[in-house]
Amino acid sequence: MMDVLYEKDLRPLKLHILESPRHRRTIREIGRRLGVEPGWLIRWAMAHFDMQLLENLPARFEQGLAHQGADDPLASAIGAELFTVYLPFFTTEEMNAALEQARERLGRGEGMEAVVKDTLRVLGRGFA
Amino acid sequence: MQRVKNAVRSRSIHVCVVDTGSCNGCDIEVLACLSPRYDIEQYGIYVHNNPREADVLLVIGAVTPQWEDKLIALWEKIPEPKAAIAVGNCPISGCVFNRHDSYVSAPASKFIPIAAEIPGCPPRPTEILSTILAIAPLAFKDFERERK
Amino acid sequence: MKRTVDVSFPVGPVHPCWKEPARVKCETRGEYVLRAEVELGYMKKGIERIMKGRPWQEVMFLAERVCGICSVVHNMVFIETMEKISGIAPAERAAYLRVVANELDRIQSHLLANFSYCYTIEHETLGMYLLDLREKVMDLLEKLTGARVNKAYMVPGGVRFDIGEETRHAILGSIPRIREETKRYRGMFSGGPMIGLRSKGVGILSREDAGRCHAVGPTARASGIAVDCRQRHPTYMKLGFSPVVRDEGDNFARVMVRFDEAIQSLSLVQQCLERLPEGPVLAGGICRAGETVHRGEAPRGELSYFVKTDEYGRIAEISIQTPSIMNIEAAAHYMMTGAVSLADVTSIFISADPCIACTER
């Protein structure tokens, strides 16, 4: 049996990265948007992101907010680009499926705000 | 034979630099030793950064959690005879980082035996150079004879 | 997350080309790099945690030790943040001296970065020339500030000590020679056919990708994004500053941007010293409570300090966003993806001028 050289449990180190005030604020803000407890988000991010991406999370979040396109109000309200390209929490397929559903509901005449909130809730359920 | 080995070992020193969590200042001062002004190679010191062929290990930085096991592993990879030199205040005392709530566990001598220490934040390239030159003949002298 | 790949090729943490420990795990198919992942934690010292609750007089020295290469700019941005919070205006002469120190620091940092790149692509001759030139710049820095690396030159309200007439002439006198040599090495780099083969078209970072990961500094400017915090800095505005931009986005462009910026910095230093106003170098003031964000341009790019202080000038909360965080991310996740050869991984990584000490603090 060969030992894997230099491999180590990185979870405590990843948690150290997420402990800085800026990261905490960013995670809280993302959690608020998705309706997810920050703890779940942190757990999911630690399992799926590498350390450099975790370090860069606040900068990417800011950049994503600054570059939200105005041409599709629904997509920018949900954060279609923000949560796929800038912060890879979801794959593009997942996001497109969610957007499709949201559009359908909008077509049925439901309120924009409620649709956006529900869509993000549904997306956020994947973390828990 | 021993005399020949002593002479050769004091003139051909292979160095491995390992940064265990410093501010980078000592790294670049070691790097500056390579420059033509200080010219580390004219004294027969080669910076390879390869522990398997090193004689001298330059330890920089106040040992961070990732290094606690790896520093020992690295030290074990270096063939005998070997010596470790602590460069800068960090591996000696932890410098400014050795405070409550930080992640470092200085000094480096907790993990590996340190043969020489160069204090300074950071030390000048000349100091690093003269320490390597001074320690090599002392640490490697009569290695085979004394091992018997 | 576990995935099955051809070969997961780890580079580092102790690597002959890298001066600092980091670990890049490249997932490969043959020689082709599919994606890369960075493993950090080798330099995590927890500086932000140490800073919390300490008076600014102590934090000033800690801020400098975030990074040893660009220590001047960490000092400068932290002090400017404190000044912004407390409403202190630096003395006129000191503002110019700060620029001199910062630009000299930028030159030595860029030369070091280019040395590292040349060393990585095994062009040691040019690397050694650059390192020798860097020593000359370090001499000027030492003359100005009294130390080589951790200088603590700036304090709220100004700088620690005035520049003597002799030092001023010494720095002014050596600038033409340094400029001459930088231009010569720039020509050697841009004209070298082998260097071109190893650098042109390697590690391309497109403008969109640079925007996505918020790349900053020479890395972003080599991809055609004209971001530079110096454009908004009052002293630089007086000097008529405009950023150097290229749009190839490859290794070659990044190194060339650094060469051009070094030459530009030399003329900034010259301008500052030529029109250095008379007067004191230290203005008075008291550090007060407040909260602010301040951004400055480090050699590697935009550096931001988020500081909250209490009424005694102690740091209640601090968060530092260093340029290397974004640039290493750009290198690992965008430039390396699709690199045709594993041999390019090290040179791509070095071309982004990574500073692990900055990244992890």
XYZ file of C-alpha atoms in Angstrom:
637
model
C 0.000 0.000 0.000
C 1.444 3.289 -1.039
C 0.968 6.434 0.953
C -0.130 9.460 -0.971
C 2.660 11.976 -0.654
C 1.822 15.408 0.744
C -1.924 14.864 0.617
C -3.584 16.283 3.641
C -7.045 17.024 4.902
C -7.520 20.569 3.676
C -10.796 21.311 5.401
C -9.401 23.194 8.410
C -7.167 25.223 6.094
C -10.090 26.033 3.830
C -12.085 27.110 6.837
C -9.262 29.459 7.823
C -9.611 31.147 4.443
C -13.352 31.627 4.878
C -12.934 33.101 8.347
C -11.808 36.571 7.255
C -14.373 39.355 7.700
C -14.757 39.930 3.964
C -15.379 36.281 3.229
C -17.870 36.058 6.053
C -19.744 39.046 4.712
C -19.766 37.662 1.176
C -20.967 34.235 2.274
C -23.708 35.802 4.369
C -24.831 37.891 1.409
C -24.892 34.906 -0.954
C -26.732 32.889 1.674
C -29.301 35.645 2.031
C -29.923 35.669 -1.713
C -30.278 31.922 -1.970
C -32.080 31.477 1.325
C -29.420 29.105 2.610
C -27.790 29.068 6.027
C -24.158 30.279 5.672
C -22.961 27.095 7.355
C -24.338 24.921 4.559
C -22.864 27.185 1.934
C -19.460 27.039 3.587
C -19.641 23.267 3.754
C -20.592 22.981 0.112
C -17.965 25.485 -1.015
C -15.252 23.717 0.943
C -16.107 20.438 -0.729
C -16.324 21.760 -4.273
C -14.010 24.753 -4.645
C -10.241 24.788 -4.581
C -8.418 27.068 -2.183
C -7.572 29.762 -4.692
C -11.202 30.143 -5.695
C -12.188 30.369 -2.052
C -9.647 33.164 -1.540
C -11.023 34.972 -4.555
C -14.695 34.570 -3.623
C -15.347 38.185 -2.501
C -13.621 39.708 -5.520
C -15.553 37.482 -7.895
C -18.810 38.267 -6.155
C -18.189 42.004 -6.513
C -17.172 41.597 -10.106
C -20.283 39.518 -10.811
C -22.545 42.137 -9.250
C -20.894 44.892 -11.243
C -21.270 43.065 -14.555
C -24.862 41.936 -14.411
C -26.421 42.537 -17.778
C -29.490 44.745 -17.918
C -30.990 43.148 -21.044
C -32.701 40.288 -19.187
C -34.243 41.537 -15.928
C -35.206 38.046 -14.751
C -31.766 36.550 -15.302
C -30.016 39.413 -13.575
C -32.468 39.349 -10.654
C -31.774 35.651 -10.146
C -28.102 36.149 -10.829
C -27.853 33.685 -13.700
C -24.348 34.786 -14.639
C -23.332 35.580 -11.092
C -23.975 32.085 -9.774
C -22.641 30.166 -12.756
C -19.767 32.055 -14.371
C -18.513 34.259 -11.576
C -19.298 32.000 -8.643
C -19.611 28.439 -9.942
C -22.227 27.310 -7.455
C -24.436 25.872 -10.193
C -23.781 24.481 -13.620
C -25.178 26.338 -16.602
C -27.702 23.525 -17.222
C -29.105 23.742 -13.713
C -29.411 27.483 -14.021
C -31.022 27.298 -17.465
C -33.582 24.782 -16.225
C -34.406 27.033 -13.289
C -34.665 30.034 -15.587
C -36.985 28.111 -17.899
C -39.330 27.309 -15.037
C -39.225 30.864 -13.791
C -40.110 32.170 -17.262
C -43.061 29.814 -17.438
C -44.357 31.067 -14.132
C -43.865 34.643 -15.215
C -45.848 33.838 -18.355
C -48.675 32.606 -16.152
C -48.805 36.098 -14.730
C -47.158 35.599 -11.349
C -45.316 38.468 -9.696
C -41.649 38.958 -10.575
C -40.506 39.223 -6.982
C -42.163 36.021 -5.819
C -40.859 34.076 -8.820
C -37.279 35.225 -8.279
C -37.453 34.416 -4.597
C -38.899 30.947 -5.189
C -36.423 30.128 -7.935
C -33.476 31.016 -5.724
C -35.001 28.997 -2.869
C -35.334 25.966 -5.124
C -31.761 26.371 -6.346
C -30.539 26.839 -2.795
C -32.159 23.610 -1.644
C -29.277 21.717 -3.228
C -26.881 22.861 -0.543
C -28.613 21.482 2.519
C 40.584 10.431 2.066
C 38.812 12.294 4.830
C 40.948 15.331 4.124
C 39.913 15.336 0.481
C 36.269 15.013 1.430
C 36.559 17.861 3.894
C 38.127 20.091 1.273
C 35.526 19.246 -1.341
C 32.571 19.604 0.981
C 33.574 23.059 2.107
C 33.844 24.198 -1.534
C 30.807 22.614 -3.086
C 27.652 23.263 -1.155
C 24.221 22.556 -2.571
C 21.478 24.579 -1.030
C 17.764 23.961 -0.786
C 15.543 26.847 0.212
C 12.266 26.117 1.903
C 9.790 28.795 2.825
C 7.607 27.662 5.679
C 5.508 30.799 5.929
C 7.415 34.057 6.001
C 6.672 37.453 4.511
C 8.723 36.695 1.404
C 11.376 39.205 2.437
C 13.936 36.576 3.345
C 13.182 34.649 0.149
C 14.147 37.529 -2.028
C 17.228 38.228 0.028
C 18.328 34.639 -0.573
C 17.464 35.196 -4.220
C 19.519 38.379 -4.239
C 22.547 36.266 -3.241
C 22.321 34.748 -6.723
C 22.814 38.120 -8.350
C 26.167 38.937 -9.920
C 26.881 41.422 -7.164
C 26.955 38.829 -4.384
C 27.538 35.930 -6.732
C 26.877 32.968 -4.498
C 28.216 30.539 -7.098
C 31.759 31.861 -7.001
C 32.040 30.330 -3.522
C 30.835 27.002 -4.777
C 27.329 27.334 -3.393
C 24.567 26.179 -5.723
C 20.942 26.955 -5.056
C 19.014 24.021 -6.477
C 15.877 23.836 -4.381
C 16.065 20.100 -4.645
C 16.208 18.404 -1.258
C 17.527 15.137 -2.698
C 20.844 16.671 -3.659
C 21.139 19.346 -1.009
C 23.706 19.682 1.735
C 22.355 22.768 3.414
C 18.697 23.501 4.041
C 17.808 27.148 4.420
C 14.673 27.342 6.517
C 12.702 30.541 6.137
C 9.499 31.408 7.883
C 7.550 30.605 10.983
C 6.313 27.054 10.380
C 2.654 27.056 9.273
C 0.262 24.118 9.784
C 0.874 22.651 6.317
C 4.588 22.467 6.977
C 4.531 20.814 10.383
C 4.777 17.340 8.908
C 6.286 18.277 5.554
C 9.293 20.056 7.004
C 10.287 16.863 8.791
C 9.653 14.818 5.640
C 11.775 17.230 3.653
C 14.578 17.086 6.201
C 14.588 13.303 6.035
C 14.976 13.401 2.274
C 18.252 15.297 2.429
C 21.215 12.926 2.324
C 23.829 12.992 5.081
C 25.875 15.032 5.900
C 23.432 17.892 6.188
C 22.860 21.071 8.096
C 19.898 23.379 8.486
C 20.228 27.144 8.705
C 17.412 29.331 9.970
C 17.257 32.537 7.941
C 15.567 35.528 9.489
C 13.742 36.051 12.736
C 10.740 33.920 11.775
C 12.218 30.427 12.155
C 14.126 31.569 15.247
C 11.313 33.110 17.228
C 8.330 33.600 14.946
C 9.059 37.333 14.653
C 5.877 39.413 14.465
C 3.741 36.421 13.581
C 4.210 34.559 16.842
C 1.226 36.103 18.566
C -2.009 35.001 20.051
C -4.494 33.835 17.389
C -1.995 33.274 14.588
C -1.527 29.944 12.868
C 2.238 29.625 13.109
C 4.135 27.313 15.407
C 7.608 28.760 15.658
C 10.450 28.059 16.218
C 11.587 25.728 13.474
C 13.927 23.954 15.894
C 10.864 22.181 17.298
C 10.754 20.144 14.100
C 14.275 19.812 12.758
C 17.730 20.388 14.268
C 18.985 23.860 13.351
C 22.746 24.231 13.013
C 22.938 28.005 12.619
C 20.675 30.991 12.904
C 20.821 34.274 11.008
C 18.725 36.865 12.817
C 17.371 39.889 11.020
C 14.119 40.911 9.430
C 15.356 40.159 6.849
C 19.116 39.565 7.102
C 21.299 41.067 4.391
C 22.453 38.826 1.536
C 26.053 39.129 2.704
C 25.113 37.752 6.115
C 23.348 34.789 4.570
C 26.335 34.158 2.344
C 28.913 34.321 5.108
C 26.865 32.047 7.358
C 26.568 29.343 4.720
C 30.298 29.600 4.097
C 31.093 29.485 7.805
C 28.811 26.590 8.705
C 29.663 24.257 5.850
C 33.249 23.398 6.850
C 32.232 23.081 10.494
C 29.173 20.912 9.998
C 30.650 18.605 7.390
C 34.168 18.279 8.809
C 35.326 14.721 9.404
C 31.802 13.419 8.912
C 32.780 9.818 8.125
C 35.364 9.638 10.879
C 33.019 10.887 13.535
C 30.176 8.659 12.471
C 32.233 5.551 13.200
C -14.356 16.387 -4.885
C -12.944 13.184 -6.323
C -12.728 12.784 -10.077
C -11.091 10.227 -12.279
C -8.548 11.620 -14.698
C -5.636 10.444 -16.806
C -2.919 11.820 -14.630
C -3.204 14.305 -11.831
C 0.144 15.962 -11.926
C 1.138 17.888 -8.821
C 3.687 20.683 -9.079
C 5.226 21.863 -5.849
C 5.241 22.733 -2.975
C 9.043 22.746 -3.146
C 9.907 23.406 -6.747
C 13.193 24.536 -8.289
C 11.560 27.427 -10.131
C 9.252 28.672 -7.430
C 10.587 30.706 -4.622
C 7.530 30.157 -2.548
C 5.558 27.076 -1.713
C 2.293 26.431 -3.504
C 0.919 23.341 -5.030
C -0.708 23.227 -8.422
C -2.461 20.018 -9.289
C -2.882 19.712 -13.046
C -5.315 17.249 -14.489
C -3.890 16.149 -17.794
C -4.639 14.153 -20.883
C -1.273 13.372 -22.369
C 0.619 16.642 -22.254
C -2.548 18.664 -22.501
C -3.645 20.375 -19.294
C -7.379 20.010 -18.757
C -7.670 21.981 -15.590
C -5.538 23.028 -12.678
C -6.238 23.371 -9.023
C -4.238 25.323 -6.487
C -3.612 24.038 -3.031
C -2.580 26.666 -0.537
C -2.095 26.838 3.174
C 1.683 26.786 3.142
C 1.986 30.437 4.060
C -1.161 31.062 6.080
C 0.051 33.020 9.060
C -3.190 34.728 10.039
C -1.907 38.303 9.855
C -5.436 39.733 9.777
C -6.196 37.929 13.003
C -3.044 39.238 14.656
C -3.822 42.783 13.495
C -7.220 42.822 15.112
C -7.319 44.813 18.331
C -3.848 46.287 17.976
C -3.016 49.991 17.707
C -2.141 51.300 14.246
C 1.444 51.843 15.328
C 1.835 48.073 15.553
C -0.373 47.199 12.599
C 1.762 49.442 10.416
C 4.676 47.041 10.807
C 2.463 44.005 10.429
C 0.960 45.400 7.218
C 4.430 45.731 5.805
C 5.129 42.106 6.536
C 2.192 40.893 4.476
C 4.606 40.851 1.583
C 8.327 41.341 1.558
C 8.620 42.198 -2.123
C 6.076 44.986 -2.257
C 6.373 46.092 1.362
C 6.373 49.788 0.458
C 2.951 49.668 -1.113
C 1.418 47.743 1.785
C 2.797 50.381 4.096
C 1.554 53.143 1.804
C -1.967 51.810 1.352
C -2.411 51.088 5.043
C -1.186 54.540 6.020
C -3.386 56.159 3.377
C -6.342 54.204 4.727
C -5.643 55.529 8.215
C -5.318 59.043 6.793
C -8.601 58.664 4.931
C -10.351 57.548 8.108
C -8.904 60.317 10.248
C -8.929 63.112 7.684
C -5.177 63.732 7.737
C -3.598 65.273 4.658
C 0.006 64.308 4.022
C 2.607 67.031 3.645
C 3.150 68.077 0.029
C 6.815 67.103 -0.049
C 6.058 63.797 1.649
C 3.415 62.937 -0.944
C 6.069 63.173 -3.639
C 8.589 61.196 -1.614
C 5.995 58.461 -1.164
C 5.622 58.209 -4.898
C 9.404 57.986 -5.269
C 9.617 55.134 -2.761
C 6.613 53.366 -4.258
C 7.877 53.608 -7.816
C 11.376 52.439 -6.917
C 9.734 49.509 -5.172
C 7.653 48.824 -8.260
C 10.753 48.806 -10.459
C 12.558 46.307 -8.268
C 9.467 44.125 -8.010
C 8.936 44.105 -11.778
C 12.596 43.349 -12.396
C 12.417 40.492 -9.916
C 9.282 39.135 -11.565
C 10.915 39.284 -14.974
C 14.033 37.656 -13.568
C 11.878 34.825 -12.241
C 10.248 34.417 -15.618
C 13.562 34.359 -17.494
C 14.928 31.921 -14.941
C 11.908 29.682 -15.401
C 12.214 29.564 -19.162
C 15.906 28.822 -18.596
C 17.235 32.055 -20.004
C 19.627 32.542 -17.129
C 21.804 35.175 -18.769
C 19.031 37.702 -19.098
C 17.769 36.698 -15.671
C 21.116 37.485 -14.100
C 21.341 40.819 -15.911
C 17.947 41.730 -14.507
C 18.858 40.620 -11.007
C 22.001 42.726 -11.165
C 19.982 45.721 -12.299
C 17.584 45.111 -9.453
C 20.449 45.409 -6.979
C 21.137 48.886 -8.334
C 17.526 49.856 -7.722
C 17.686 48.320 -4.254
C 20.669 50.586 -3.554
C 18.588 53.625 -4.415
C 15.769 52.394 -2.183
C 18.216 51.851 0.622
C 19.595 55.346 0.158
C 16.114 56.807 0.317
C 14.571 54.765 3.118
C 17.475 53.262 4.990
C 16.556 49.613 4.575
C 16.370 47.013 1.860
C 13.151 45.194 2.517
C 11.001 46.193 5.465
C 11.331 49.947 5.443
C 8.410 51.433 7.415
C 9.108 54.653 5.539
C 5.659 56.161 5.659
C 3.717 57.284 8.694
C 0.348 59.068 8.873
C 0.903 62.639 7.762
C 4.041 62.094 5.771
C 7.250 60.126 5.710
C 9.705 59.328 8.437
C 12.613 61.395 7.231
C 13.481 63.884 4.553
C 15.571 63.150 1.519
C 18.948 64.870 1.543
C 20.125 66.936 -1.397
C 22.976 64.476 -1.889
C 20.644 61.462 -2.051
C 18.336 63.293 -4.417
C 21.183 63.915 -6.823
C 22.459 60.382 -6.422
C 19.068 58.933 -7.374
C 18.582 61.399 -10.215
C 22.070 60.687 -11.459
C 21.636 56.938 -11.651
C 18.234 56.972 -13.329
C 19.531 57.439 -16.921
C 21.804 54.439 -16.593
C 19.082 52.213 -15.149
C 16.724 53.333 -17.900
C 19.338 52.599 -20.515
C 19.893 49.095 -19.189
C 16.189 48.336 -18.747
C 15.628 49.351 -22.360
C 18.484 47.149 -23.465
C 17.132 44.120 -21.622
C 13.662 44.878 -22.906
C 15.071 44.776 -26.414
C 16.839 41.501 -25.655
C 13.618 40.004 -24.401
C 11.397 41.207 -27.204
C 13.935 40.314 -29.899
C 14.986 36.890 -28.636
C 13.587 34.241 -31.018
C 13.802 31.432 -28.450
C 12.154 33.566 -25.794
C 9.392 34.327 -28.277
C 8.830 30.624 -28.898
C 8.480 29.915 -25.209
C 6.374 32.973 -24.453
C 4.248 34.115 -27.361
C 0.843 32.531 -27.469
C 1.436 30.639 -24.227
C -0.933 31.033 -21.295
C -3.468 33.239 -22.979
C -5.857 35.090 -20.719
C -8.733 36.550 -22.683
C -10.282 39.859 -21.751
C -13.557 38.205 -20.678
C -11.805 35.692 -18.443
C -9.688 38.431 -16.912
C -12.890 40.269 -16.098
C -14.510 37.199 -14.602
C -11.829 36.523 -12.045
C -11.170 40.211 -11.457
C -7.576 40.062 -12.689
C -5.618 43.176 -11.823
C -2.282 44.817 -12.434
C 0.059 43.825 -15.260
C -1.864 40.573 -15.719
C -5.048 42.454 -16.553
C -3.262 45.199 -18.465
C -1.615 42.609 -20.686
C -5.111 41.383 -21.559
C -6.308 44.785 -22.631
C -8.030 45.982 -19.466
C -6.801 49.456 -18.590
C -7.195 49.297 -14.824
C -4.715 51.109 -12.663
C -5.481 52.628 -9.279
C -2.740 55.173 -9.824
C -5.053 56.970 -12.244
C -7.146 58.068 -9.276
C -4.317 58.836 -6.873
C -3.982 62.631 -6.354
C -0.180 62.756 -6.590
C -0.060 60.575 -9.679
C -2.746 62.698 -11.302
C -0.428 65.700 -10.969
C 2.320 63.725 -12.686
C 0.188 62.961 -15.707
C 0.076 59.207 -15.438
C -1.480 56.828 -17.924
C -1.357 53.019 -17.733
C 0.577 50.721 -20.044
C -1.777 48.374 -21.880
C -1.176 45.540 -24.313
C -3.762 43.197 -25.709
C -2.097 39.889 -26.543
C -2.812 38.425 -23.111
C 0.011 35.871 -23.220
C 3.161 35.369 -21.158
C 5.141 37.603 -23.474
C 2.708 40.493 -23.080
C 2.751 40.248 -19.305
C 6.521 40.401 -19.146
C 6.641 43.246 -21.657
C 4.061 45.219 -19.685
C 6.308 44.884 -16.667
C 9.327 46.106 -18.625
C 7.390 49.085 -19.963
C 6.042 49.908 -16.520
C 9.516 49.818 -15.051
C 10.642 52.351 -17.662
C 7.562 54.456 -16.994
C 8.200 54.306 -13.243
C 11.705 55.592 -13.779
C 10.387 58.720 -15.436
C 7.826 59.139 -12.629
C 10.653 58.997 -10.080
C 12.605 61.492 -12.116
C 9.636 63.864 -12.384
C 8.942 63.646 -8.669
C 12.508 64.373 -7.680
C 12.850 67.210 -10.151
C 9.788 69.061 -8.957
C 10.042 68.083 -5.293
C 8.385 70.941 -3.362
C 10.089 72.479 -0.356
C 8.599 72.175 3.101
C 8.215 69.780 6.011
C 7.789 66.067 5.432
C 5.466 65.433 8.341
C 2.028 66.956 8.936
C 0.207 66.544 12.208
C -2.996 64.687 12.957
C -4.705 62.173 15.200
C -5.942 58.751 14.111
C -9.641 58.474 14.842
C -12.504 56.039 14.660
C -13.994 55.177 11.317
C -14.433 52.603 8.643
C -13.312 52.743 5.056
C -12.076 50.935 1.999
C -8.975 52.172 0.265
C -7.386 50.906 -2.898
C -3.867 51.421 -4.125
C -1.841 50.071 -6.978
C 0.746 47.529 -5.875
C 3.340 46.280 -8.383
C 1.089 43.277 -8.933
C -2.145 45.209 -9.130
C -4.949 46.605 -7.084
C -4.506 46.265 -3.349
C -7.438 47.044 -1.075
C -7.573 47.523 2.650
C -10.876 47.364 4.496
C -10.227 48.917 7.872
C -12.437 49.718 10.834
C -10.827 51.551 13.717
C -11.984 52.587 17.170
C -11.549 55.977 18.817
C -8.028 55.245 20.048
C -6.774 54.351 16.591
C -6.919 50.627 17.265
C -7.897 48.280 14.469
C -11.297 46.764 15.161
C -11.621 44.928 11.886
C -9.329 44.558 8.932
C -9.416 42.674 5.698
C -6.745 42.819 3.035
C -7.368 41.954 -0.572
C -4.057 41.499 -2.286
C -3.609 41.471 -6.075
C -2.042 38.015 -6.128
C -5.300 36.423 -5.005
C -6.939 37.396 -8.271
C -3.908 36.912 -10.474
C -3.047 33.423 -9.263
C -6.679 32.492 -9.745
C -6.508 33.778 -13.297
C -3.307 31.818 -13.859
C -4.585 28.568 -12.424
C -8.129 28.533 -13.712
C -7.894 30.299 -17.053
C -4.333 30.503 -18.364
C -3.385 26.933 -17.535
C -6.593 25.415 -18.858
C -5.752 24.271 -22.330
C -1.997 24.718 -22.015
C -0.550 22.457 -24.676
C 2.353 21.270 -22.578
C 2.941 20.509 -18.933
C 6.297 22.233 -19.309
C 4.461 25.519 -19.710
C 2.703 25.234 -16.370
C 5.588 26.685 -14.377
C 6.224 29.527 -16.798
C 2.526 30.412 -16.934
C 2.346 30.432 -13.179
C 5.432 32.624 -12.849
C 4.297 35.003 -15.601
C 1.349 36.071 -13.445
C 3.915 37.141 -10.826
C 2.456 35.050 -8.018
C 3.147 36.010 -4.454
C 1.938 33.311 -2.111
C 2.784 35.322 0.987
C 0.376 38.016 -0.223
C -2.300 35.544 -1.191
C -2.517 33.829 2.126
C -1.387 36.500 4.539
